[in-house]
Amino acid sequence: KQISDRKVRYMQAVGEFKVQREEFIVQRDVLLEMLDPVKLDLLLNKSAEAIDNTWTTVGLTRGMNSLFTMINEQFERIYSLSETIKSMMQSAYDLFHREHGFPALQLPPLNLERFKLKLQLLAAETEKFCKDPVNILGREKHFVIKRFYSVLVAQAREVFGDARQECEKWLTGVLAPIDQQIKDHKIQLEERLASVTKVNENQESLKDQLSKLKVQQTELTIQHEMIETLISKLHSNPSA
């Protein structure tokens, strides 16, 4: 009964984890979509058009700085979502450790902080680029834009690509440890439940055998008493 109850509680916890898993899949897809290089290129191309359509140096530099402001705001949202997913998965790990004695697990590391820092540094580099007269004054607009995109924006695209690879790797592996623990624990519970069931069956079998032996004992006792009675009569009446 105790083993069976534990299995019921365990399966309830697994059901809760399945809900969390479905939420994880939703959040995972959102995160990867935010890091989609195609979407990033759309943002960059749209910004490039806006920058190219400016006619003043002030408008040009404002457009370049604004682009990196948007890039950093987007990555801040990505970083925030990654932290939410990490917290959700750690809670799932802790649930099984707390409720069912699973070995304590720590999530595989996912640190997007360094990518966020790189983008912030690129934003600072962009501001320096825009303030340096050597880069802006006396140069044709298309040359300035081309240099801006080939140096600074290209690095930002690379940072996004590296961050996406890091996230894909983490998102693929984060479920594996707890999935394996769940499978192993389920097998252990089933083996223990089967063992207890077998013991109970053996006890029932022994009870049946004991009951039959008691019936036989009763029958033999009756027969013995009848024989004893008959022998007694024969001894008391030899001529009978």
XYZ file of N, CA and C in Angstrom:
720
model
N 0.841 -1.212 0.000
C 0.000 0.000 0.000
C 0.878 1.265 0.000
N 1.915 1.265 0.827
C 2.781 2.436 0.915
C 3.504 2.682 -0.408
N 4.020 1.596 -1.010
C 4.714 1.719 -2.290
C 3.749 2.215 -3.356
N 2.523 1.667 -3.351
C 1.521 2.063 -4.328
C 1.173 3.547 -4.176
N 1.034 4.006 -2.925
C 0.725 5.424 -2.671
C 1.859 6.317 -3.161
N 3.091 5.880 -2.930
C 4.250 6.659 -3.380
C 4.247 6.771 -4.904
N 3.863 5.683 -5.553
C 3.826 5.714 -7.014
C 2.769 6.700 -7.495
N 1.623 6.733 -6.823
C 0.557 7.674 -7.189
C 1.038 9.111 -7.040
N 1.695 9.411 -5.911
C 2.207 10.762 -5.685
C 3.269 11.120 -6.720
N 4.083 10.130 -7.025
C 5.150 10.361 -8.006
C 4.568 10.681 -9.374
N 3.559 9.918 -9.778
C 2.944 10.151 -11.083
C 2.240 11.507 -11.125
N 1.711 11.955 -9.983
C 1.122 13.294 -9.917
C 2.199 14.358 -10.158
N 3.378 14.138 -9.551
C 4.488 15.077 -9.748
C 4.941 15.071 -11.207
N 4.953 13.899 -11.807
C 5.314 13.802 -13.219
C 4.307 14.569 -14.070
N 3.033 14.476 -13.691
C 2.006 15.233 -14.406
C 2.245 16.729 -14.310
N 2.632 17.191 -13.112
C 2.950 18.615 -12.938
C 4.146 19.003 -13.803
N 5.126 18.110 -13.862
C 6.315 18.397 -14.659
C 5.973 18.471 -16.146
N 5.043 17.639 -16.582
C 4.643 17.677 -17.992
C 4.062 19.043 -18.350
N 3.297 19.609 -17.422
C 2.750 20.954 -17.640
C 3.887 21.964 -17.748
N 4.846 21.846 -16.827
C 6.002 22.737 -16.870
C 6.804 22.532 -18.153
N 6.878 21.294 -18.584
C 7.618 20.982 -19.803
C 6.971 21.642 -21.016
N 5.643 21.591 -21.072
C 4.932 22.234 -22.179
C 5.171 23.744 -22.173
N 5.175 24.335 -20.980
C 5.453 25.766 -20.868
C 6.896 26.053 -21.296
N 7.791 25.156 -20.928
C 9.196 25.307 -21.332
C 9.320 25.317 -22.854
N 8.604 24.422 -23.523
C 8.665 24.339 -24.984
C 8.167 25.641 -25.618
N 7.090 26.189 -25.056
C 6.559 27.458 -25.562
C 7.600 28.565 -25.415
N 8.173 28.677 -24.210
C 9.159 29.713 -23.948
C 10.434 29.497 -24.774
N 10.800 28.234 -24.947
C 11.973 27.916 -25.775
C 11.794 28.431 -27.189
N 10.631 28.172 -27.766
C 10.375 28.607 -29.140
C 10.389 30.127 -29.256
N 9.853 30.803 -28.225
C 9.861 32.272 -28.228
C 11.293 32.789 -28.187
N 12.102 32.175 -27.334
C 13.495 32.614 -27.200
C 14.265 32.445 -28.504
N 14.105 31.295 -29.135
C 14.826 31.048 -30.389
C 14.327 31.954 -31.512
N 13.039 32.270 -31.478
C 12.507 33.189 -32.482
C 13.102 34.588 -32.296
N 13.295 34.990 -31.044
C 13.883 36.299 -30.782
C 15.343 36.365 -31.248
N 15.981 35.196 -31.330
C 17.369 35.122 -31.776
C 17.479 34.709 -33.245
N 16.350 34.656 -33.933
C 16.328 34.242 -35.337
C 17.145 35.228 -36.183
N 18.177 34.746 -36.882
C 19.001 35.660 -37.688
C 18.221 36.347 -38.801
N 17.182 35.693 -39.309
C 16.362 36.313 -40.349
C 15.654 37.540 -39.798
N 15.092 37.406 -38.582
C 14.405 38.545 -37.965
C 15.393 39.666 -37.646
N 16.592 39.277 -37.215
C 17.610 40.287 -36.937
C 17.978 41.035 -38.214
N 18.121 40.309 -39.316
C 18.452 40.946 -40.598
C 17.347 41.896 -41.043
N 16.105 41.528 -40.792
C 14.990 42.429 -41.140
C 15.109 43.741 -40.370
N 15.441 43.619 -39.082
C 15.618 44.814 -38.263
C 16.781 45.660 -38.775
N 17.881 45.005 -39.102
C 19.064 45.718 -39.572
C 18.823 46.365 -40.929
N 18.145 45.642 -41.811
C 17.877 46.185 -43.149
C 16.929 47.377 -43.089
N 15.912 47.268 -42.225
C 14.974 48.380 -42.065
C 15.702 49.604 -41.521
N 16.592 49.367 -40.571
C 17.365 50.468 -40.002
C 18.312 51.056 -41.036
N 18.901 50.182 -41.863
C 19.827 50.652 -42.900
C 19.117 51.577 -43.881
N 17.871 51.233 -44.219
C 17.094 52.086 -45.118
C 16.837 53.453 -44.487
N 16.492 53.441 -43.205
C 16.218 54.699 -42.516
C 17.475 55.554 -42.432
N 18.600 54.902 -42.137
C 19.865 55.643 -42.052
C 20.252 56.200 -43.421
N 20.051 55.396 -44.441
C 20.427 55.808 -45.793
C 19.578 56.983 -46.282
N 18.369 57.089 -45.742
C 17.462 58.158 -46.182
C 17.687 59.476 -45.441
N 18.606 59.484 -44.494
C 18.887 60.735 -43.782
C 19.772 61.638 -44.644
N 19.605 62.948 -44.453
C 20.357 63.900 -45.280
C 21.329 64.736 -44.465
N 21.296 64.562 -43.159
C 22.173 65.364 -42.306
C 23.102 64.450 -41.508
N 24.213 65.003 -41.090
C 25.158 64.249 -40.256
C 24.522 63.895 -38.921
N 23.747 64.827 -38.366
C 23.059 64.560 -37.103
C 22.088 63.392 -37.244
N 21.338 63.396 -38.338
C 20.392 62.304 -38.572
C 21.104 60.978 -38.779
N 22.254 61.031 -39.453
C 23.032 59.815 -39.710
C 23.530 59.209 -38.405
N 24.160 60.008 -37.584
C 24.709 59.497 -36.322
C 23.597 59.086 -35.355
N 22.489 59.837 -35.363
C 21.360 59.457 -34.503
C 20.815 58.093 -34.929
N 20.742 57.875 -36.229
C 20.230 56.596 -36.729
C 21.133 55.430 -36.333
N 22.439 55.628 -36.402
C 23.369 54.558 -36.044
C 23.308 54.255 -34.550
N 23.240 55.306 -33.741
C 23.123 55.089 -32.293
C 21.784 54.445 -31.930
N 20.732 54.861 -32.621
C 19.407 54.294 -32.358
C 19.368 52.805 -32.681
N 20.081 52.433 -33.740
C 20.107 51.019 -34.110
C 20.674 50.184 -32.964
N 21.770 50.620 -32.384
C 22.358 49.841 -31.297
C 21.521 49.926 -30.026
N 20.781 51.001 -29.872
C 19.833 51.050 -28.753
C 18.777 49.968 -28.915
N 18.245 49.820 -30.124
C 17.243 48.773 -30.400
C 17.840 47.382 -30.233
N 19.066 47.194 -30.719
C 19.726 45.890 -30.599
C 19.891 45.507 -29.126
N 20.340 46.454 -28.324
C 20.539 46.166 -26.900
C 19.216 45.949 -26.168
N 18.193 46.691 -26.549
C 16.878 46.476 -25.933
C 16.347 45.091 -26.275
N 16.549 44.676 -27.515
C 16.115 43.337 -27.918
C 16.865 42.267 -27.142
N 18.164 42.450 -27.006
C 18.932 41.422 -26.290
C 18.606 41.426 -24.805
N 18.244 42.560 -24.267
C 17.827 42.607 -22.861
C 16.572 41.766 -22.660
N 15.666 41.818 -23.625
C 14.456 40.978 -23.556
C 14.843 39.499 -23.670
N 15.780 39.207 -24.522
C 16.257 37.826 -24.680
C 16.873 37.331 -23.372
N 17.711 38.156 -22.800
C 18.376 37.791 -21.538
C 17.349 37.557 -20.425
N 16.371 38.443 -20.332
C 15.340 38.320 -19.300
C 14.552 37.024 -19.461
N 14.205 36.691 -20.698
C 13.463 35.457 -20.939
C 14.313 34.233 -20.607
N 15.584 34.276 -20.939
C 16.466 33.142 -20.623
C 16.542 32.922 -19.117
N 16.576 33.993 -18.345
C 16.608 33.869 -16.894
C 15.297 33.292 -16.366
N 14.188 33.670 -16.974
C 12.881 33.120 -16.579
C 12.842 31.615 -16.838
N 13.333 31.190 -17.986
C 13.346 29.766 -18.328
C 14.248 29.000 -17.361
N 15.404 29.547 -17.059
C 16.326 28.905 -16.121
C 15.672 28.730 -14.755
N 14.998 29.766 -14.280
C 14.330 29.693 -12.985
C 13.226 28.641 -12.985
N 12.474 28.576 -14.075
C 11.392 27.597 -14.193
C 11.930 26.167 -14.148
N 13.021 25.914 -14.867
C 13.585 24.576 -14.910
C 14.250 24.195 -13.593
N 14.882 25.141 -12.922
C 15.465 24.836 -11.618
C 14.384 24.477 -10.613
N 13.232 25.130 -10.723
C 12.098 24.801 -9.847
C 11.627 23.371 -10.088
N 11.627 22.956 -11.344
C 11.238 21.581 -11.673
C 12.239 20.592 -11.090
N 13.520 20.894 -11.216
C 14.549 20.030 -10.627
C 14.354 19.927 -9.117
N 14.127 21.078 -8.480
C 13.988 21.122 -7.022
C 12.749 20.359 -6.553
N 11.690 20.367 -7.350
C 10.455 19.669 -6.979
C 10.715 18.188 -6.756
N 11.401 17.547 -7.680
C 11.646 16.108 -7.561
C 12.666 15.804 -6.466
N 13.607 16.704 -6.272
C 14.578 16.502 -5.189
C 13.880 16.610 -3.833
N 13.004 17.587 -3.692
C 12.334 17.848 -2.425
C 11.268 16.797 -2.119
N 10.467 16.452 -3.110
C 9.313 15.585 -2.886
C 9.634 14.098 -2.998
N 10.649 13.738 -3.778
C 10.874 12.325 -4.060
C 12.311 11.875 -3.879
N 13.123 12.761 -3.308
C 14.475 12.346 -2.966
C 15.413 12.159 -4.138
N 15.094 12.770 -5.270
C 16.031 12.714 -6.390
C 17.340 13.381 -5.973
N 18.473 12.922 -6.517
C 19.730 13.655 -6.266
C 19.576 15.108 -6.702
N 20.120 16.000 -5.896
C 20.029 17.436 -6.211
C 20.753 17.723 -7.518
N 20.089 18.435 -8.399
C 20.672 18.773 -9.695
C 20.781 20.282 -9.836
N 21.864 20.714 -10.431
C 22.022 22.111 -10.804
C 21.929 22.212 -12.324
N 21.246 23.224 -12.788
C 21.098 23.394 -14.230
C 22.455 23.550 -14.900
N 22.573 23.056 -16.130
C 23.784 23.359 -16.906
C 23.905 24.873 -17.044
N 25.114 25.389 -17.066
C 25.282 26.853 -17.129
C 24.814 27.444 -18.453
N 24.082 28.515 -18.362
C 23.720 29.316 -19.533
C 23.955 30.768 -19.149
N 25.031 31.319 -19.658
C 25.397 32.678 -19.278
C 25.389 33.572 -20.509
N 24.320 34.347 -20.648
C 24.233 35.292 -21.758
C 24.766 36.668 -21.373
N 25.266 36.750 -20.146
C 25.765 38.031 -19.663
C 26.893 38.557 -20.549
N 27.782 37.657 -20.954
C 28.935 38.109 -21.749
C 28.511 38.640 -23.114
N 27.438 38.071 -23.680
C 26.944 38.572 -24.961
C 26.306 39.949 -24.787
N 25.586 40.086 -23.679
C 24.970 41.384 -23.384
C 26.047 42.456 -23.215
N 27.124 42.085 -22.537
C 28.220 43.029 -22.323
C 28.877 43.419 -23.651
N 29.066 42.450 -24.543
C 29.670 42.738 -25.845
C 28.831 43.732 -26.633
N 27.523 43.550 -26.591
C 26.638 44.463 -27.321
C 26.646 45.860 -26.703
N 26.743 45.918 -25.386
C 26.834 47.226 -24.729
C 28.138 47.930 -25.119
N 29.218 47.152 -25.212
C 30.500 47.727 -25.641
C 30.436 48.200 -27.090
N 29.724 47.440 -27.938
C 29.562 47.854 -29.334
C 28.737 49.136 -29.431
N 27.767 49.277 -28.541
C 26.985 50.517 -28.517
C 27.886 51.696 -28.146
N 28.785 51.461 -27.189
C 29.730 52.510 -26.804
C 30.697 52.816 -27.949
N 31.108 51.766 -28.665
C 31.991 51.950 -29.822
C 31.277 52.738 -30.923
N 29.998 52.484 -31.079
C 29.213 53.213 -32.083
C 29.151 54.698 -31.742
N 28.949 54.967 -30.443
C 28.903 56.370 -30.017
C 30.241 57.056 -30.289
N 31.326 56.353 -30.021
C 32.668 56.894 -30.307
C 32.864 57.092 -31.809
N 32.392 56.112 -32.575
C 32.499 56.167 -34.029
C 31.785 57.414 -34.564
N 30.607 57.658 -34.032
C 29.810 58.792 -34.508
C 30.395 60.145 -34.080
N 31.113 60.148 -32.970
C 31.685 61.405 -32.478
C 33.049 61.714 -33.086
N 33.654 60.722 -33.716
C 34.993 60.923 -34.286
C 34.869 61.580 -35.663
N 35.352 62.797 -35.809
C 35.243 63.498 -37.098
C 35.913 62.744 -38.244
N 36.943 61.978 -37.925
C 37.646 61.213 -38.966
C 36.700 60.237 -39.655
N 35.762 59.703 -38.902
C 34.830 58.714 -39.461
C 33.660 59.356 -40.196
N 33.304 60.584 -39.823
C 32.066 61.187 -40.320
C 32.308 62.348 -41.278
N 33.051 63.337 -40.829
C 33.198 64.568 -41.602
C 34.076 64.359 -42.842
N 33.634 64.954 -43.929
C 34.411 64.900 -45.160
C 34.346 63.568 -45.866
N 33.489 62.686 -45.423
C 33.352 61.372 -46.074
C 31.952 61.231 -46.655
N 31.867 60.521 -47.746
C 30.565 60.296 -48.360
C 29.710 59.412 -47.446
N 28.419 59.705 -47.473
C 27.493 59.017 -46.577
C 27.530 57.503 -46.787
N 27.527 57.041 -48.010
C 27.467 55.600 -48.270
C 28.724 54.905 -47.747
N 29.856 55.634 -47.748
C 31.091 55.056 -47.221
C 31.001 54.913 -45.706
N 30.461 55.945 -45.055
C 30.302 55.906 -43.602
C 29.377 54.763 -43.198
N 28.254 54.651 -43.901
C 27.275 53.593 -43.588
C 27.884 52.215 -43.823
N 28.608 52.076 -44.933
C 29.217 50.789 -45.254
C 30.216 50.384 -44.181
N 31.023 51.337 -43.745
C 32.013 51.038 -42.694
C 31.312 50.681 -41.385
N 30.280 51.427 -41.067
C 29.517 51.175 -39.843
C 28.957 49.754 -39.835
N 28.377 49.348 -40.946
C 27.759 48.018 -41.023
C 28.793 46.900 -41.126
N 29.879 47.152 -41.811
C 30.880 46.093 -41.998
C 31.709 45.852 -40.738
N 31.777 46.842 -39.869
C 32.589 46.692 -38.655
C 31.703 46.456 -37.426
N 30.924 47.440 -37.059
C 30.173 47.377 -35.806
C 28.939 46.477 -35.901
N 28.149 46.672 -36.931
C 26.927 45.874 -37.065
C 27.263 44.406 -37.330
N 28.316 44.175 -38.088
C 28.740 42.794 -38.354
C 29.101 42.083 -37.053
N 29.736 42.797 -36.151
C 30.078 42.207 -34.853
C 28.821 41.915 -34.038
N 27.846 42.802 -34.107
C 26.587 42.579 -33.387
C 25.875 41.340 -33.926
N 25.877 41.182 -35.247
C 25.261 39.999 -35.846
C 25.973 38.723 -35.371
N 27.287 38.797 -35.272
C 28.063 37.647 -34.803
C 27.727 37.316 -33.353
N 27.572 38.340 -32.528
C 27.204 38.122 -31.123
C 25.852 37.424 -31.033
N 24.886 37.875 -31.818
C 23.567 37.229 -31.829
C 23.671 35.774 -32.268
N 24.492 35.519 -33.281
C 24.669 34.150 -33.756
C 25.275 33.254 -32.691
N 26.294 33.758 -31.992
C 26.921 32.981 -30.917
C 25.944 32.733 -29.774
N 25.152 33.748 -29.449
C 24.170 33.606 -28.375
C 23.108 32.569 -28.739
N 22.699 32.572 -29.996
C 21.705 31.585 -30.429
C 22.262 30.167 -30.323
N 23.494 29.962 -30.762
C 24.111 28.634 -30.665
C 24.194 28.175 -29.216
N 24.573 29.098 -28.335
C 24.665 28.777 -26.912
C 23.299 28.375 -26.362
N 22.268 29.121 -26.739
C 20.914 28.830 -26.259
C 20.398 27.508 -26.810
N 20.624 27.268 -28.089
C 20.173 26.012 -28.700
C 20.785 24.809 -27.991
N 22.068 24.886 -27.716
C 22.762 23.795 -27.024
C 22.180 23.589 -25.635
N 21.972 24.682 -24.913
C 21.443 24.584 -23.551
C 20.008 24.066 -23.541
N 19.191 24.602 -24.431
C 17.788 24.205 -24.478
C 17.619 22.738 -24.857
N 18.544 22.230 -25.663
C 18.491 20.824 -26.065
C 18.855 19.903 -24.904
N 19.807 20.335 -24.080
C 20.309 19.457 -23.032
C 19.686 19.617 -21.662
N 18.954 20.690 -21.431
C 18.499 20.982 -20.071
C 17.472 19.973 -19.558
N 16.712 19.348 -20.442
C 15.695 18.386 -20.011
C 16.268 16.993 -19.773
N 17.421 16.706 -20.374
C 17.960 15.344 -20.349
C 18.188 14.803 -18.930
N 18.836 15.554 -18.017
C 19.087 14.983 -16.681
C 17.825 14.609 -15.920
N 16.837 15.489 -15.925
C 15.622 15.194 -15.164
C 14.784 14.130 -15.866
N 14.795 14.117 -17.201
C 14.091 13.059 -17.931
C 14.651 11.690 -17.551
N 15.976 11.601 -17.472
C 16.606 10.331 -17.126
C 16.290 9.937 -15.697
N 16.303 10.901 -14.796
C 15.958 10.610 -13.409
C 14.519 10.112 -13.286
N 13.626 10.723 -14.023
C 12.222 10.307 -13.984
C 12.078 8.870 -14.485
N 12.750 8.557 -15.591
C 12.686 7.194 -16.126
C 13.253 6.182 -15.133
N 14.421 6.510 -14.552
C 15.050 5.591 -13.603
C 14.186 5.388 -12.377
N 13.614 6.475 -11.867
C 12.789 6.383 -10.667
C 11.516 5.590 -10.939
N 10.950 5.761 -12.111
C 9.742 5.022 -12.482
C 10.034 3.515 -12.524
N 11.180 3.164 -13.098
C 11.569 1.750 -13.158
C 11.757 1.191 -11.759
N 12.412 1.953 -10.881
C 12.635 1.498 -9.510
C 11.312 1.280 -8.776
N 10.392 2.229 -8.932
C 9.089 2.085 -8.280
C 8.334 0.864 -8.788
N 8.365 0.662 -10.097
C 7.667 -0.481 -10.684
C 8.280 -1.799 -10.214
N 9.612 -1.835 -10.097
C 10.280 -3.051 -9.624
C 9.915 -3.333 -8.166
N 9.908 -2.284 -7.345
C 9.566 -2.460 -5.933
C 8.107 -2.857 -5.765
N 7.240 -2.249 -6.581
C 5.818 -2.584 -6.508
C 5.600 -4.026 -6.941
N 6.303 -4.462 -7.986
C 6.192 -5.850 -8.461
C 6.687 -6.817 -7.397
N 7.772 -6.428 -6.698
C 8.320 -7.280 -5.646
C 7.341 -7.435 -4.491
N 6.742 -6.311 -4.084
C 5.758 -6.352 -2.994
C 4.539 -7.166 -3.402
N 4.110 -6.981 -4.642
C 2.954 -7.734 -5.148
C 3.227 -9.231 -5.125
N 4.435 -9.608 -5.514
C 4.818 -11.025 -5.521
C 4.821 -11.599 -4.109
N 5.341 -10.797 -3.161
C 5.342 -11.247 -1.756
C 3.916 -11.443 -1.264
N 3.049 -10.495 -1.598
C 1.645 -10.611 -1.184
C 0.981 -11.834 -1.804
N 1.305 -12.070 -3.074
C 0.743 -13.240 -3.745
C 1.227 -14.523 -3.080
N 2.505 -14.547 -2.710
C 3.054 -15.717 -2.025
C 2.384 -15.918 -0.672
N 2.113 -14.799 0.025
C 1.433 -14.894 1.308
C 0.021 -15.439 1.141
N -0.665 -14.972 0.100
C -2.015 -15.473 -0.170
C -1.975 -16.955 -0.500
N -0.949 -17.349 -1.265
C -0.806 -18.766 -1.620
C -0.563 -19.613 -0.370
N 0.283 -19.089 0.517
C 0.550 -19.806 1.767
C -0.703 -19.902 2.619
N -1.505 -18.825 2.617
C -2.751 -18.851 3.371
C -3.692 -19.925 2.834
N -3.767 -20.010 1.489
C -4.620 -21.031 0.873
C -4.140 -22.425 1.242
N -2.829 -22.634 1.175
C -2.276 -23.945 1.514
C -2.524 -24.283 2.976
N -2.343 -23.264 3.837
C -2.578 -23.484 5.262
C -4.039 -23.826 5.536
N -4.930 -23.138 4.823
C -6.359 -23.406 4.984
C -6.694 -24.832 4.558
N -6.120 -25.278 3.457
C -6.355 -26.647 2.980
C -5.797 -27.672 3.966
N -4.610 -27.364 4.507
C -4.010 -28.281 5.477
C -4.865 -28.385 6.735
N -5.448 -27.251 7.133
C -6.315 -27.270 8.310
C -7.543 -28.135 8.066
N -8.098 -28.032 6.834
C -9.249 -28.874 6.485
C -8.850 -30.347 6.520
N -7.695 -30.657 5.940
C -7.207 -32.037 5.950
C -6.961 -32.528 7.367
N -6.398 -31.601 8.186
C -6.146 -31.969 9.580
C -7.448 -32.300 10.291
N -8.453 -31.483 10.021
C -9.763 -31.722 10.645
C -10.331 -33.072 10.198
N -10.241 -33.334 8.899
C -10.750 -34.610 8.369
C -9.988 -35.783 8.959
N -8.675 -35.665 9.035
C -7.865 -36.746 9.611
C -8.182 -36.948 11.091
N -8.430 -35.831 11.785
C -8.767 -35.922 13.206
C -10.080 -36.674 13.386
N -11.054 -36.355 12.534
C -12.356 -37.043 12.609
C -12.182 -38.524 12.325
N -11.423 -38.815 11.255
C -11.184 -40.227 10.919
C -10.467 -40.958 12.045
N -9.511 -40.270 12.649
C -8.762 -40.885 13.747
C -9.685 -41.178 14.927
N -10.551 -40.231 15.222
C -11.477 -40.436 16.330
C -12.431 -41.597 16.052
N -12.880 -41.693 14.791
C -13.775 -42.793 14.416
C -13.067 -44.131 14.572
N -11.803 -44.185 14.138
C -11.042 -45.440 14.242
C -10.824 -45.803 15.715
N -10.479 -44.757 16.492
C -10.264 -45.000 17.920
C -11.547 -45.535 18.577
N -12.666 -44.968 18.187
C -13.961 -45.412 18.738
C -14.240 -46.859 18.344
N -13.960 -47.150 17.069
C -14.195 -48.512 16.579
C -13.298 -49.515 17.296
N -12.022 -49.163 17.455
C -11.087 -50.057 18.137
C -11.512 -50.265 19.589
N -11.984 -49.165 20.218
C -12.434 -49.252 21.594
C -13.600 -50.219 21.726
N -14.517 -50.162 20.783
C -15.687 -51.053 20.810
C -15.272 -52.467 20.605
N -14.328 -52.666 19.685
C -13.859 -54.028 19.441
C -13.190 -54.627 20.651
N -12.454 -53.837 21.386
C -11.750 -54.305 22.576
C -12.718 -54.588 23.730
N -13.765 -53.791 23.778
C -14.716 -53.975 24.868
C -15.717 -55.079 24.578
N -15.871 -55.506 23.334
C -16.824 -56.552 22.962
C -16.168 -57.481 21.940
N -15.303 -58.353 22.427
C -14.530 -59.209 21.478
C -15.399 -60.132 20.659
N -16.525 -60.504 21.184
C -17.374 -61.451 20.443
C -18.245 -60.764 19.439
N -18.213 -59.451 19.456
C -19.089 -58.671 18.564
C -18.667 -58.836 17.150
